[in-house]
Coordinates of C-alpha atoms and ligand atoms in Angstrom, one line a residue:
M1 CA 64.7 13.6 -20.9
A2 CA 66.1 12.4 -24.2
E3 CA 68.3 10.1 -22.1
A4 CA 65.4 8.8 -20.1
T5 CA 63.5 7.7 -23.3
L6 CA 66.4 5.5 -24.2
Q7 CA 66.3 3.5 -21.0
K8 CA 64.2 0.4 -20.4
P9 CA 61.3 1.7 -18.4
L10 CA 61.4 0.4 -14.8
T11 CA 58.6 0.8 -12.3
I12 CA 58.3 -0.7 -8.8
R13 CA 55.1 -1.7 -7.2
M14 CA 55.2 -2.7 -3.5
H15 CA 52.0 -4.8 -3.3
E16 CA 49.8 -6.6 -5.8
R17 CA 46.8 -4.5 -4.7
D18 CA 48.7 -1.1 -5.2
N19 CA 47.1 1.1 -8.0
V20 CA 50.3 3.2 -8.3
A21 CA 53.9 2.3 -8.9
I22 CA 57.1 4.4 -8.7
V23 CA 59.4 5.2 -11.6
A24 CA 62.9 3.8 -11.0
N25 CA 64.8 5.2 -13.9
D26 CA 67.5 7.9 -13.4
G27 CA 66.0 11.1 -14.7
G28 CA 62.5 9.8 -14.7
L29 CA 60.5 8.8 -17.8
A30 CA 59.2 10.8 -20.7
P31 CA 55.6 11.2 -21.9
G32 CA 54.7 8.4 -24.4
T33 CA 56.9 5.8 -22.7
Q34 CA 55.3 2.4 -23.2
F35 CA 55.4 -0.3 -20.5
P36 CA 55.2 -4.0 -21.2
S37 CA 51.7 -4.0 -19.6
G38 CA 50.5 -1.7 -22.3
L39 CA 50.3 1.3 -20.1
T40 CA 51.5 4.6 -21.7
L41 CA 52.8 7.6 -19.8
R42 CA 50.7 10.7 -20.3
E43 CA 53.3 13.1 -18.9
H44 CA 56.9 13.2 -17.6
V45 CA 57.2 11.4 -14.3
P46 CA 60.4 12.2 -12.2
Q47 CA 62.4 9.4 -10.7
G48 CA 60.9 8.1 -7.5
H49 CA 57.5 9.5 -8.2
K50 CA 54.2 7.6 -8.7
V51 CA 52.4 6.8 -11.8
A52 CA 48.7 5.8 -11.9
L53 CA 48.4 2.2 -13.1
V54 CA 44.6 2.4 -13.7
D55 CA 42.1 5.3 -13.9
L56 CA 41.6 6.8 -10.5
P57 CA 38.3 8.7 -10.4
E58 CA 37.9 11.5 -7.8
G59 CA 37.8 10.1 -4.3
T60 CA 39.6 6.8 -5.1
P61 CA 41.9 5.5 -2.3
V62 CA 45.5 5.5 -3.7
L63 CA 47.2 2.3 -2.5
R64 CA 51.0 1.9 -1.9
Y65 CA 52.3 -0.8 0.3
N66 CA 48.6 -2.0 0.3
V67 CA 47.9 1.1 2.5
T68 CA 45.7 4.1 1.6
I69 CA 48.2 6.9 1.3
G70 CA 45.5 9.4 0.1
Y71 CA 42.3 9.9 -1.8
T72 CA 42.4 11.5 -5.3
L73 CA 41.1 15.1 -5.3
K74 CA 40.1 14.9 -9.0
N75 CA 39.9 12.3 -11.8
V76 CA 43.4 10.9 -12.6
R77 CA 43.8 8.9 -15.8
A78 CA 46.0 5.8 -16.0
G79 CA 49.6 6.8 -17.0
S80 CA 49.4 10.2 -15.1
W81 CA 51.9 11.5 -12.5
V82 CA 50.3 11.1 -9.0
H83 CA 51.9 13.9 -6.9
E84 CA 51.0 15.3 -3.5
R85 CA 48.7 18.1 -4.9
L86 CA 46.4 15.4 -6.3
L87 CA 46.0 13.6 -2.9
K88 CA 44.0 14.2 0.2
M89 CA 45.7 12.7 3.2
P90 CA 43.7 10.3 5.4
P91 CA 43.4 11.0 9.1
A92 CA 45.7 9.2 11.5
R93 CA 44.5 5.9 12.8
A94 CA 42.7 6.3 16.2
L95 CA 44.6 4.8 19.1
D96 CA 41.7 2.6 20.3
N97 CA 40.6 -0.8 19.0
L98 CA 44.0 -1.6 17.7
P99 CA 45.1 -5.2 17.0
I100 CA 47.1 -6.2 20.0
A101 CA 49.8 -8.9 19.7
T102 CA 47.8 -10.7 17.0
V103 CA 50.7 -11.5 14.7
K104 CA 52.8 -14.5 15.8
P105 CA 55.7 -14.7 13.4
E106 CA 57.3 -18.1 12.9
P107 CA 60.2 -18.2 15.3
Q108 CA 63.4 -17.8 13.2
P109 CA 66.3 -20.1 13.8
P110 CA 69.0 -18.4 16.0
L111 CA 72.0 -17.1 14.0
E112 CA 75.1 -18.4 15.7
G113 CA 78.8 -18.0 15.4
Y114 CA 79.0 -14.3 14.5
T115 CA 81.3 -12.3 16.6
F116 CA 83.1 -8.9 16.7
E117 CA 86.0 -7.5 18.6
G118 CA 84.7 -5.1 21.3
Y119 CA 85.7 -3.4 24.6
Q120 CA 84.0 -5.2 27.5
N121 CA 82.7 -2.9 30.3
L122 CA 82.2 -3.7 33.9
D123 CA 78.4 -3.0 33.6
G124 CA 78.2 -5.8 31.1
S125 CA 77.9 -3.5 28.0
V126 CA 80.4 -3.6 25.1
G127 CA 82.0 -0.7 23.3
T128 CA 82.8 -0.6 19.6
R129 CA 85.2 2.4 20.2
N130 CA 87.4 3.5 23.1
I131 CA 86.6 7.2 23.7
L132 CA 87.2 9.6 26.5
A133 CA 83.9 11.6 26.8
I134 CA 83.8 14.7 28.9
T135 CA 80.4 15.4 30.4
Q136 CA 79.2 19.0 30.9
T137 CA 76.4 20.0 33.3
V138 CA 75.7 23.3 31.4
Q139 CA 76.4 25.1 28.2
C140 CA 78.3 27.8 30.1
V141 CA 81.4 25.5 30.3
A142 CA 81.4 24.5 26.6
G143 CA 84.1 27.0 25.4
V144 CA 86.5 26.1 28.2
T145 CA 85.9 22.4 27.7
D146 CA 86.5 22.7 24.0
F147 CA 89.8 24.6 24.6
A148 CA 90.9 21.8 27.0
V149 CA 89.9 19.1 24.5
Q150 CA 92.0 20.7 21.8
R151 CA 95.0 20.6 24.1
I152 CA 94.2 17.1 25.3
K153 CA 94.1 15.9 21.7
K154 CA 97.4 17.6 20.8
E155 CA 99.4 17.0 24.0
L156 CA 98.0 13.9 25.7
L157 CA 96.2 11.7 23.2
P158 CA 99.4 10.8 21.2
K159 CA 100.7 9.1 24.5
F160 CA 97.7 6.8 24.6
P161 CA 97.5 5.0 21.3
N162 CA 94.7 2.6 22.3
V163 CA 92.3 5.5 22.9
D164 CA 90.4 6.5 19.7
D165 CA 89.3 10.0 20.6
V166 CA 88.4 12.7 23.2
V167 CA 84.9 14.0 22.8
A168 CA 83.2 16.9 24.7
L169 CA 79.5 16.1 25.3
E170 CA 78.4 19.6 24.5
H171 CA 74.7 20.6 24.8
T172 CA 72.5 23.7 25.4
Y173 CA 70.8 22.4 28.6
G174 CA 71.6 22.9 32.3
C175 CA 70.4 26.4 33.3
G176 CA 67.7 28.8 32.4
V177 CA 65.3 25.9 32.3
A178 CA 62.3 24.8 34.4
I179 CA 64.3 21.9 35.9
D180 CA 61.4 20.8 38.2
A181 CA 58.9 20.5 35.4
P182 CA 57.8 16.9 35.1
D183 CA 59.1 16.6 31.5
A184 CA 62.6 17.9 32.4
I185 CA 63.4 14.4 33.3
V186 CA 63.7 13.7 29.6
P187 CA 66.8 15.9 28.9
I188 CA 68.3 15.1 32.3
R189 CA 68.2 11.3 31.9
T190 CA 69.3 11.7 28.3
L191 CA 72.5 13.5 29.4
R192 CA 73.1 11.0 32.3
N193 CA 72.7 8.0 30.0
I194 CA 74.8 9.4 27.2
S195 CA 77.7 9.8 29.8
L196 CA 77.3 6.0 30.4
N197 CA 77.3 5.0 26.7
P198 CA 79.3 1.8 26.2
N199 CA 81.9 3.5 24.0
F200 CA 83.1 5.6 27.0
G201 CA 84.3 2.7 29.1
G202 CA 82.7 3.9 32.4
E203 CA 85.3 6.7 32.7
V204 CA 82.9 9.5 33.6
M205 CA 84.4 13.0 34.2
V206 CA 82.2 16.1 34.6
I207 CA 82.9 19.8 34.0
S208 CA 80.6 22.0 36.0
L209 CA 80.4 25.8 36.3
G210 CA 79.2 25.8 39.9
C211 CA 76.0 28.0 40.0
E212 CA 73.9 26.1 37.4
K213 CA 70.6 24.5 38.0
L214 CA 71.7 21.1 36.8
Q215 CA 74.2 20.3 39.6
P216 CA 76.6 17.4 39.0
E217 CA 74.9 15.3 41.8
R218 CA 71.5 15.8 40.1
L219 CA 72.9 14.8 36.7
L220 CA 74.7 11.7 38.1
P221 CA 73.4 10.8 41.5
P222 CA 75.2 8.2 43.7
G223 CA 74.7 4.7 42.3
T224 CA 74.5 5.7 38.6
I225 CA 78.2 5.1 37.7
P226 CA 79.5 1.6 37.9
L227 CA 82.8 1.1 39.7
V228 CA 85.5 1.5 37.1
D229 CA 87.9 -1.1 38.5
E230 CA 89.2 -2.8 41.6
R231 CA 91.4 0.1 42.6
N232 CA 88.4 2.3 43.1
V233 CA 87.0 -0.2 45.5
A234 CA 90.3 -0.2 47.3
D235 CA 90.5 3.6 47.4
V236 CA 87.1 4.1 49.0
G237 CA 86.4 0.9 50.8
E238 CA 84.0 -1.9 50.0
N239 CA 80.7 -0.2 50.7
A240 CA 81.5 3.4 49.8
E241 CA 81.1 4.9 46.4
P242 CA 84.0 6.7 44.6
P243 CA 83.3 10.4 44.5
L244 CA 82.0 11.8 41.2
D245 CA 85.0 13.2 39.2
V246 CA 84.0 16.9 38.8
V247 CA 86.0 19.9 37.8
R248 CA 84.1 23.0 39.0
L249 CA 85.3 26.2 37.2
Q250 CA 84.0 28.5 40.0
D251 CA 86.0 26.8 42.7
D252 CA 88.3 29.2 44.6
R253 CA 91.4 27.2 43.7
H254 CA 91.0 28.2 40.1
V255 CA 92.9 31.4 39.6
G256 CA 92.9 32.3 36.0
F257 CA 91.7 30.5 32.9
M258 CA 94.9 28.3 32.6
S259 CA 94.4 26.8 36.1
M260 CA 91.0 25.5 34.9
I261 CA 92.6 24.0 31.8
D262 CA 95.3 22.4 34.0
S263 CA 92.6 20.9 36.3
I264 CA 90.8 19.4 33.3
M265 CA 94.0 18.0 31.7
T266 CA 95.1 16.4 35.0
R267 CA 91.8 14.7 35.5
A268 CA 91.7 13.7 31.8
E269 CA 95.1 12.1 31.9
E270 CA 94.1 9.6 34.7
H271 CA 91.0 8.5 32.6
L272 CA 93.1 8.2 29.5
E273 CA 95.6 5.9 31.3
R274 CA 92.8 3.5 32.3
L275 CA 91.2 3.6 28.8
N276 CA 94.5 3.0 27.2
A277 CA 95.0 -0.2 29.1
R278 CA 91.9 -1.7 27.6
R279 CA 92.0 -4.2 24.7
R280 CA 89.5 -5.5 22.3
E281 CA 88.1 -9.0 22.9
T282 CA 86.1 -11.4 20.8
V283 CA 82.4 -11.1 21.8
P284 CA 79.2 -12.5 20.2
A285 CA 77.2 -10.4 17.8
S286 CA 74.5 -10.3 20.5
E287 CA 76.5 -7.5 22.2
L288 CA 75.6 -5.1 19.4
V289 CA 73.1 -2.4 20.3
V290 CA 72.1 -0.9 17.0
G291 CA 70.1 2.2 16.4
V292 CA 68.5 2.5 13.0
Q293 CA 67.3 5.8 11.5
C294 CA 66.5 7.5 8.2
G295 CA 66.9 11.1 7.1
G296 CA 66.6 12.9 3.9
S297 CA 64.2 10.2 2.7
D298 CA 62.9 9.7 -0.8
A299 CA 60.5 7.2 -2.4
F300 CA 63.3 4.7 -2.8
S301 CA 63.9 4.7 1.0
G302 CA 61.0 2.3 1.5
V303 CA 62.0 0.2 -1.6
T304 CA 65.7 -0.3 -1.3
A305 CA 67.6 0.9 1.8
N306 CA 65.0 0.5 4.5
P307 CA 64.0 -3.0 3.4
A308 CA 67.7 -4.0 3.3
V309 CA 68.1 -2.6 6.8
G310 CA 64.9 -4.4 7.9
F311 CA 66.4 -7.7 6.6
C312 CA 69.6 -6.9 8.5
T313 CA 67.5 -6.1 11.6
D314 CA 66.0 -9.6 11.5
L315 CA 69.5 -11.1 11.2
L316 CA 70.6 -9.1 14.2
V317 CA 67.6 -10.1 16.3
R318 CA 68.3 -13.8 15.3
A319 CA 71.9 -13.3 16.5
G320 CA 70.6 -12.1 19.9
A321 CA 71.5 -8.4 19.5
T322 CA 69.4 -5.3 20.4
V323 CA 68.0 -3.3 17.6
M324 CA 66.2 0.0 18.2
F325 CA 63.9 1.7 15.7
S326 CA 62.5 5.1 16.5
E327 CA 61.0 8.3 15.0
V328 CA 57.4 8.4 16.4
T329 CA 55.9 10.6 13.6
E330 CA 57.3 8.2 11.0
V331 CA 55.6 5.1 12.4
R332 CA 52.4 6.8 13.7
D333 CA 50.5 5.9 10.6
G334 CA 51.5 2.3 10.9
I335 CA 50.6 1.9 14.6
D336 CA 48.3 -1.1 13.8
Q337 CA 51.2 -3.0 12.2
L338 CA 53.3 -2.3 15.3
T339 CA 50.8 -3.2 18.0
S340 CA 50.0 -6.4 16.1
R341 CA 53.7 -7.4 16.1
A342 CA 54.1 -6.7 19.9
T343 CA 55.2 -9.8 21.9
S344 CA 52.6 -9.0 24.6
P345 CA 49.7 -6.7 25.4
E346 CA 52.0 -4.8 27.8
V347 CA 54.4 -4.0 24.9
A348 CA 51.5 -2.9 22.7
E349 CA 50.0 -0.7 25.4
A350 CA 53.4 0.9 26.0
M351 CA 53.7 1.7 22.3
I352 CA 50.2 3.3 22.3
K353 CA 51.1 5.3 25.4
E354 CA 54.1 6.8 23.6
M355 CA 52.1 7.6 20.5
A356 CA 49.3 9.2 22.6
W357 CA 51.9 11.3 24.4
Y358 CA 53.3 12.5 21.1
D359 CA 49.9 13.2 19.5
N360 CA 49.2 15.5 22.5
Y361 CA 52.7 17.1 22.3
L362 CA 52.1 18.0 18.6
E363 CA 48.6 19.2 19.3
K364 CA 49.9 21.7 21.9
G365 CA 51.9 23.2 19.0
Q366 CA 48.7 23.1 16.8
V367 CA 50.2 20.7 14.3
D368 CA 50.0 16.9 13.7
R369 CA 52.3 14.2 12.3
S370 CA 52.0 15.8 8.8
A371 CA 54.4 18.5 10.0
N372 CA 57.1 15.9 9.5
T373 CA 57.6 15.8 5.7
T374 CA 60.1 18.2 4.1
P375 CA 60.2 19.8 0.6
G376 CA 63.0 17.4 -0.2
N377 CA 60.9 14.4 0.8
K378 CA 58.2 15.6 -1.6
K379 CA 60.7 16.3 -4.4
G380 CA 61.9 12.8 -3.9
G381 CA 58.4 11.4 -4.5
L382 CA 57.0 11.1 -1.0
S383 CA 53.6 12.7 -1.2
N384 CA 52.8 12.8 2.6
I385 CA 53.7 11.4 6.0
V386 CA 51.5 8.3 5.4
E387 CA 53.6 7.3 2.4
K388 CA 56.8 8.2 4.2
A389 CA 55.8 6.2 7.3
M390 CA 55.1 3.0 5.3
G391 CA 58.6 3.2 3.9
S392 CA 60.2 4.1 7.3
I393 CA 58.6 1.3 9.3
V394 CA 60.2 -1.4 7.1
K395 CA 63.6 -0.7 8.8
S396 CA 62.2 -2.7 11.7
G397 CA 62.0 -5.9 9.6
S398 CA 59.5 -8.5 10.5
S399 CA 60.7 -9.7 14.0
P400 CA 58.3 -9.4 17.0
I401 CA 58.7 -6.2 18.9
S402 CA 59.8 -7.1 22.4
G403 CA 60.1 -3.8 24.2
V404 CA 59.4 0.0 24.3
L405 CA 61.8 2.6 25.6
P406 CA 60.7 6.1 26.6
P407 CA 62.9 8.9 25.4
G408 CA 66.3 9.2 27.2
E409 CA 66.1 5.9 29.0
R410 CA 68.7 3.2 28.6
V411 CA 67.8 -0.1 27.0
S412 CA 68.3 -3.3 29.0
Q413 CA 66.7 -5.8 26.7
K414 CA 67.7 -7.8 23.7
G415 CA 65.6 -8.1 20.5
L416 CA 63.7 -5.5 18.6
I417 CA 62.9 -2.4 20.6
F418 CA 60.7 0.6 19.8
A419 CA 62.7 3.5 21.3
A420 CA 60.3 6.5 21.2
T421 CA 62.0 9.6 19.8
P422 CA 61.3 12.5 17.6
A423 CA 62.2 11.9 13.9
S424 CA 64.7 14.8 13.8
D425 CA 68.0 13.2 12.8
F426 CA 70.0 14.9 15.6
I427 CA 67.5 14.4 18.4
C428 CA 66.8 10.7 17.4
G429 CA 70.6 10.0 17.3
T430 CA 71.1 11.7 20.6
L431 CA 68.4 9.7 22.3
Q432 CA 69.6 6.4 20.7
L433 CA 73.1 7.3 22.1
A434 CA 71.5 7.6 25.5
A435 CA 69.8 4.3 25.1
G436 CA 73.2 2.7 24.8
M437 CA 73.6 2.4 21.1
N438 CA 77.1 1.2 20.1
L439 CA 76.5 1.2 16.3
H440 CA 74.3 3.5 14.2
V441 CA 72.8 2.7 10.8
F442 CA 71.4 5.6 8.8
T443 CA 69.6 5.5 5.4
T444 CA 69.2 8.4 3.1
G445 CA 67.9 9.1 -0.4
R446 CA 68.2 12.8 -0.8
G447 CA 71.7 12.6 0.8
T448 CA 72.9 13.8 4.2
P449 CA 76.5 13.9 5.5
Y450 CA 75.2 13.1 9.0
G451 CA 77.7 11.7 11.6
L452 CA 78.3 11.4 15.3
A453 CA 81.5 11.7 17.3
Q454 CA 80.4 9.2 19.9
V455 CA 79.6 6.1 17.8
P456 CA 80.2 4.9 14.2
V457 CA 77.5 5.9 11.8
I458 CA 77.0 3.6 8.7
K459 CA 75.2 5.4 5.9
V460 CA 73.1 3.5 3.4
A461 CA 72.2 5.2 0.1
T462 CA 68.8 4.4 -1.4
R463 CA 69.8 5.2 -5.0
S464 CA 72.9 4.3 -7.1
N465 CA 73.0 7.8 -8.4
L466 CA 73.5 9.2 -4.9
A467 CA 76.0 6.4 -4.0
K468 CA 78.1 7.4 -7.1
R469 CA 78.0 11.1 -6.6
W470 CA 78.7 10.8 -2.8
H471 CA 81.1 7.9 -3.2
D472 CA 83.2 9.1 -0.2
L473 CA 80.2 9.7 2.1
M474 CA 78.0 6.7 1.6
D475 CA 79.1 3.3 3.1
V476 CA 76.6 0.9 1.5
N477 CA 74.7 1.3 -1.8
A478 CA 71.2 -0.2 -1.7
G479 CA 70.3 1.4 -5.0
T480 CA 71.3 -1.9 -6.7
I481 CA 68.0 -3.3 -5.4
A482 CA 66.0 -0.9 -7.6
T483 CA 67.9 -1.9 -10.8
G484 CA 67.7 -5.6 -10.1
E485 CA 71.5 -6.0 -9.7
K486 CA 71.2 -7.2 -6.2
T487 CA 68.4 -8.6 -3.9
I488 CA 67.3 -7.1 -0.6
E489 CA 68.8 -10.2 1.1
E490 CA 72.2 -9.7 -0.6
V491 CA 72.4 -6.0 0.5
G492 CA 71.1 -6.9 4.0
W493 CA 73.9 -9.5 4.4
E494 CA 76.5 -7.1 3.0
L495 CA 75.4 -4.5 5.6
F496 CA 75.5 -7.2 8.4
Q497 CA 79.1 -8.1 7.6
F498 CA 80.1 -4.5 7.3
M499 CA 78.6 -3.8 10.7
L500 CA 80.7 -6.5 12.3
D501 CA 83.8 -5.1 10.6
V502 CA 83.0 -1.5 11.7
A503 CA 82.1 -2.6 15.3
S504 CA 85.5 -4.4 15.5
G505 CA 87.4 -1.3 14.3
R506 CA 88.7 -3.2 11.3
K507 CA 86.9 -0.7 9.0
K508 CA 85.9 2.9 9.5
T509 CA 82.8 4.6 8.2
W510 CA 83.2 7.6 5.8
A511 CA 81.8 9.9 8.5
E512 CA 84.6 8.6 10.8
Q513 CA 87.3 9.0 8.2
W514 CA 86.3 12.7 7.6
K515 CA 85.4 13.3 11.2
L516 CA 81.9 14.6 10.3
H517 CA 80.2 15.2 13.7
N518 CA 76.8 16.6 14.2
A519 CA 75.8 18.3 17.5
L520 CA 74.1 16.5 20.3
V521 CA 70.5 17.9 20.4
L522 CA 68.5 17.2 23.5
F523 CA 64.8 16.6 23.4
N524 CA 63.4 19.1 26.0
P525 CA 59.6 19.0 26.1
A526 CA 59.7 21.1 29.3
P527 CA 59.6 24.9 29.5
V528 CA 62.7 27.2 29.5
T529 CA 62.8 30.2 31.8
Ligands
LIG601 CA1 65.3 10.9 11.1

């Protein structure tokens, strides 16, 4: 605290109507600290936490981002620390009488001339990495697949220098589940669409046990896999489909464990040969499909990293790319901002439908969106989900929202898309992979080493202190915005350029360098048996 008193006091207010501001100084500020406005701190306020700018009598709406994040539970004097125990959270905005497509932002000039080096796929998508992914129908085969993947990496991959990696798409679904329940379509289409992610070049190979509920033909029905190349057409004739490439462990021909491994390696080698023949080509930035997400958020998330990501989102949209923002519980409290930004009433209605579905899903578990916030969020200064949501939404920038994607579906549109997913980092990332994401941007304030094997993950720190401590985990430091060293626009452009470098394979993210890979986690709202 002695250190804190020596610093020039820095507070950040998001809107002129706000009656609280957050303390920006490392280590917070000591009691007695004087601000140029004449305000004096009555108590220690930790970094990222709120200070009352005026007296707030009991029942006063506390405004941050010009939004009521709560009502004071007792009289709070100017200069006091406004923490979550002093606030009563407002109820969620009802889903009727919302403003529908009322905001018509000035059309921004297109951003032309930006390109990256990517792998073009036959289905029109573009990969940023060249990876052999091995699909599994069921968790039962995970150990065998992993054994095979270790050997493929050691014995085969060195022969194919243009292939970046071999990745097993492990998951816990496939059997012991109510597969005919209506909501089972969510995990099934998620797995299907992940297998078709642009970074895998259309080289789908499947490991099946044999007796599982999720049979390979149910996971990948005829017509879902694009023809890989001309040879396939020649092999099977013009109008026939190439058979799905499946290794079934229970087949009679497998005698002993090693025969299963041999089968998998033989199949893998064919796919590796075709992947290895691919080369990067110059493509416009419009081929990027970016998923933005936050995790381990603090009060700076909505001040530094998320606004910089939002600025970059607008640049990407202007460049003709696809940008997905997600995390239903973290945008629920800003639904009116989103419906008003929809390009059409249909888009707004689709958004409301996803919110209503999720409200109902949470209600069945006897909770609401307030179940989202973590102890770390609160320690970082976020009093409740309303405050967290206002900071989370800004990742979406200011562009019009041109589409809504239900969980597990694949995106087919350009522009800014709301991809409805839970806010759980792993589930959101998994669903954005299914949507066809080829680049992932992840902001964090508390710090998380999150990474995925399937797609590069760019991590943006909200605070310089975190960026310094985790200097070999954080790719971009947005903390310079809080200290005034850089502007939101400068960090946004820095991120945009870094994205093109990472997408082209010219640069690797820290998570890629250390091979930090989190598990795929499927969203399964249906019952298990
Ligand atoms: Ca998240």
